[in-house]
Amino acid sequence: RLPAQRTGFVQQSPERLDIFNGLLLAPNFDELFDSGLISFMDSGFMVISPMISLKNKELLGGEKPFNLKEINGANGFFLNFHRENIFKK
């Protein structure tokens, strides 16, 4: 049985222990995030990699993808790291 949500970490240890390094995501979004197919702006707005097909982009929300809630300014460092080093542009 799969959990309803998983915590995705932008950077691995020792940064993994930083509370602003984790995002609470549904398992499918966690997989996409870990593989660099989605990322998030500092505002929490989801960005979708151009490597994802148009059909799958529509399944992810199309032109109106979701926003993360409860984003703190301290998350920005880790989100920027993900966009620059993991996200597939």
PDB file of C-alpha atoms in Angstrom:
ATOM      1  CA  ARG A   1       0.000   0.000   0.000  1.00  0.00           C
ATOM      2  CA  LEU A   2       1.412   3.361  -1.042  1.00  0.00           C
ATOM      3  CA  PRO A   3       1.381   6.317   1.321  1.00  0.00           C
ATOM      4  CA  ALA A   4      -0.837   9.239   0.349  1.00  0.00           C
ATOM      5  CA  GLN A   5       2.066  11.679   0.602  1.00  0.00           C
ATOM      6  CA  ARG A   6       5.843  11.518   0.689  1.00  0.00           C
ATOM      7  CA  THR A   7       8.480  14.025   1.606  1.00  0.00           C
ATOM      8  CA  GLY A   8      10.703  14.951  -1.307  1.00  0.00           C
ATOM      9  CA  PHE A   9      14.154  16.288  -0.532  1.00  0.00           C
ATOM     10  CA  VAL A  10      15.947  18.691  -2.842  1.00  0.00           C
ATOM     11  CA  GLN A  11      19.453  17.962  -1.576  1.00  0.00           C
ATOM     12  CA  GLN A  12      20.681  14.868   0.225  1.00  0.00           C
ATOM     13  CA  SER A  13      22.586  14.767   3.543  1.00  0.00           C
ATOM     14  CA  PRO A  14      23.543  16.753   5.503  1.00  0.00           C
ATOM     15  CA  GLU A  15      21.084  19.250   3.989  1.00  0.00           C
ATOM     16  CA  ARG A  16      18.402  16.591   4.234  1.00  0.00           C
ATOM     17  CA  LEU A  17      18.052  17.481   7.910  1.00  0.00           C
ATOM     18  CA  ASP A  18      17.125  21.106   7.115  1.00  0.00           C
ATOM     19  CA  ILE A  19      13.348  21.521   7.450  1.00  0.00           C
ATOM     20  CA  PHE A  20      13.245  23.884   4.448  1.00  0.00           C
ATOM     21  CA  ASN A  21      14.775  21.220   2.191  1.00  0.00           C
ATOM     22  CA  GLY A  22      11.662  19.012   2.218  1.00  0.00           C
ATOM     23  CA  LEU A  23       8.389  19.242   0.300  1.00  0.00           C
ATOM     24  CA  LEU A  24       5.289  17.218   1.121  1.00  0.00           C
ATOM     25  CA  LEU A  25       4.139  15.799  -2.217  1.00  0.00           C
ATOM     26  CA  ALA A  26       1.865  13.059  -3.520  1.00  0.00           C
ATOM     27  CA  PRO A  27       3.980  10.050  -4.610  1.00  0.00           C
ATOM     28  CA  ASN A  28       3.532  10.727  -8.334  1.00  0.00           C
ATOM     29  CA  PHE A  29       4.640  14.354  -7.954  1.00  0.00           C
ATOM     30  CA  ASP A  30       7.530  13.278  -5.715  1.00  0.00           C
ATOM     31  CA  GLU A  31       8.788  10.961  -8.485  1.00  0.00           C
ATOM     32  CA  LEU A  32       8.486  13.736 -11.082  1.00  0.00           C
ATOM     33  CA  PHE A  33      10.286  16.158  -8.754  1.00  0.00           C
ATOM     34  CA  ASP A  34      13.097  13.703  -7.956  1.00  0.00           C
ATOM     35  CA  SER A  35      13.620  12.961 -11.645  1.00  0.00           C
ATOM     36  CA  GLY A  36      13.676  16.672 -12.558  1.00  0.00           C
ATOM     37  CA  LEU A  37      10.518  16.627 -14.656  1.00  0.00           C
ATOM     38  CA  ILE A  38       8.817  19.210 -12.451  1.00  0.00           C
ATOM     39  CA  SER A  39      10.196  21.884 -10.184  1.00  0.00           C
ATOM     40  CA  PHE A  40       8.846  24.844  -8.266  1.00  0.00           C
ATOM     41  CA  MET A  41       9.503  28.559  -8.324  1.00  0.00           C
ATOM     42  CA  ASP A  42      10.269  30.270  -5.023  1.00  0.00           C
ATOM     43  CA  SER A  43       6.612  31.342  -4.951  1.00  0.00           C
ATOM     44  CA  GLY A  44       5.519  27.679  -5.017  1.00  0.00           C
ATOM     45  CA  PHE A  45       4.336  27.775  -8.654  1.00  0.00           C
ATOM     46  CA  MET A  46       5.006  24.450 -10.381  1.00  0.00           C
ATOM     47  CA  VAL A  47       7.081  24.460 -13.571  1.00  0.00           C
ATOM     48  CA  ILE A  48       6.936  21.514 -15.949  1.00  0.00           C
ATOM     49  CA  SER A  49       9.917  20.308 -17.952  1.00  0.00           C
ATOM     50  CA  PRO A  50       9.680  20.580 -21.741  1.00  0.00           C
ATOM     51  CA  MET A  51      10.655  16.887 -21.761  1.00  0.00           C
ATOM     52  CA  ILE A  52       7.089  16.035 -20.690  1.00  0.00           C
ATOM     53  CA  SER A  53       4.671  15.505 -23.576  1.00  0.00           C
ATOM     54  CA  LEU A  54       1.800  17.921 -24.177  1.00  0.00           C
ATOM     55  CA  LYS A  55      -0.694  15.192 -23.234  1.00  0.00           C
ATOM     56  CA  ASN A  56       1.053  14.602 -19.897  1.00  0.00           C
ATOM     57  CA  LYS A  57       1.385  18.345 -19.264  1.00  0.00           C
ATOM     58  CA  GLU A  58      -2.388  18.571 -19.556  1.00  0.00           C
ATOM     59  CA  LEU A  59      -2.721  15.793 -16.972  1.00  0.00           C
ATOM     60  CA  LEU A  60      -0.497  17.826 -14.638  1.00  0.00           C
ATOM     61  CA  GLY A  61      -2.699  20.885 -14.913  1.00  0.00           C
ATOM     62  CA  GLY A  62      -1.832  22.237 -18.337  1.00  0.00           C
ATOM     63  CA  GLU A  63      -1.704  26.010 -18.303  1.00  0.00           C
ATOM     64  CA  LYS A  64      -2.795  26.124 -14.667  1.00  0.00           C
ATOM     65  CA  PRO A  65      -0.507  23.776 -12.736  1.00  0.00           C
ATOM     66  CA  PHE A  66      -0.871  23.802  -8.990  1.00  0.00           C
ATOM     67  CA  ASN A  67       0.978  25.900  -6.438  1.00  0.00           C
ATOM     68  CA  LEU A  68       2.569  24.624  -3.277  1.00  0.00           C
ATOM     69  CA  LYS A  69       1.119  25.994  -0.073  1.00  0.00           C
ATOM     70  CA  GLU A  70       3.108  26.977   2.982  1.00  0.00           C
ATOM     71  CA  ILE A  71       6.244  27.997   1.076  1.00  0.00           C
ATOM     72  CA  ASN A  72       8.703  29.904   3.226  1.00  0.00           C
ATOM     73  CA  GLY A  73      11.413  32.231   1.942  1.00  0.00           C
ATOM     74  CA  ALA A  74      13.965  29.806   3.358  1.00  0.00           C
ATOM     75  CA  ASN A  75      12.748  27.176   0.859  1.00  0.00           C
ATOM     76  CA  GLY A  76      14.054  29.388  -1.937  1.00  0.00           C
ATOM     77  CA  PHE A  77      17.681  28.289  -1.561  1.00  0.00           C
ATOM     78  CA  PHE A  78      16.746  24.635  -2.037  1.00  0.00           C
ATOM     79  CA  LEU A  79      14.201  25.292  -4.780  1.00  0.00           C
ATOM     80  CA  ASN A  80      16.772  27.341  -6.693  1.00  0.00           C
ATOM     81  CA  PHE A  81      19.282  24.491  -6.314  1.00  0.00           C
ATOM     82  CA  HIS A  82      16.716  22.070  -7.736  1.00  0.00           C
ATOM     83  CA  ARG A  83      15.877  24.321 -10.701  1.00  0.00           C
ATOM     84  CA  GLU A  84      19.554  24.888 -11.527  1.00  0.00           C
ATOM     85  CA  ASN A  85      20.924  21.378 -10.928  1.00  0.00           C
ATOM     86  CA  ILE A  86      18.146  18.782 -11.208  1.00  0.00           C
ATOM     87  CA  PHE A  87      15.289  20.243 -13.264  1.00  0.00           C
ATOM     88  CA  LYS A  88      15.433  19.206 -16.933  1.00  0.00           C
ATOM     89  CA  LYS A  89      15.100  22.423 -18.937  1.00  0.00           C
TER      90      LYS A  89
END
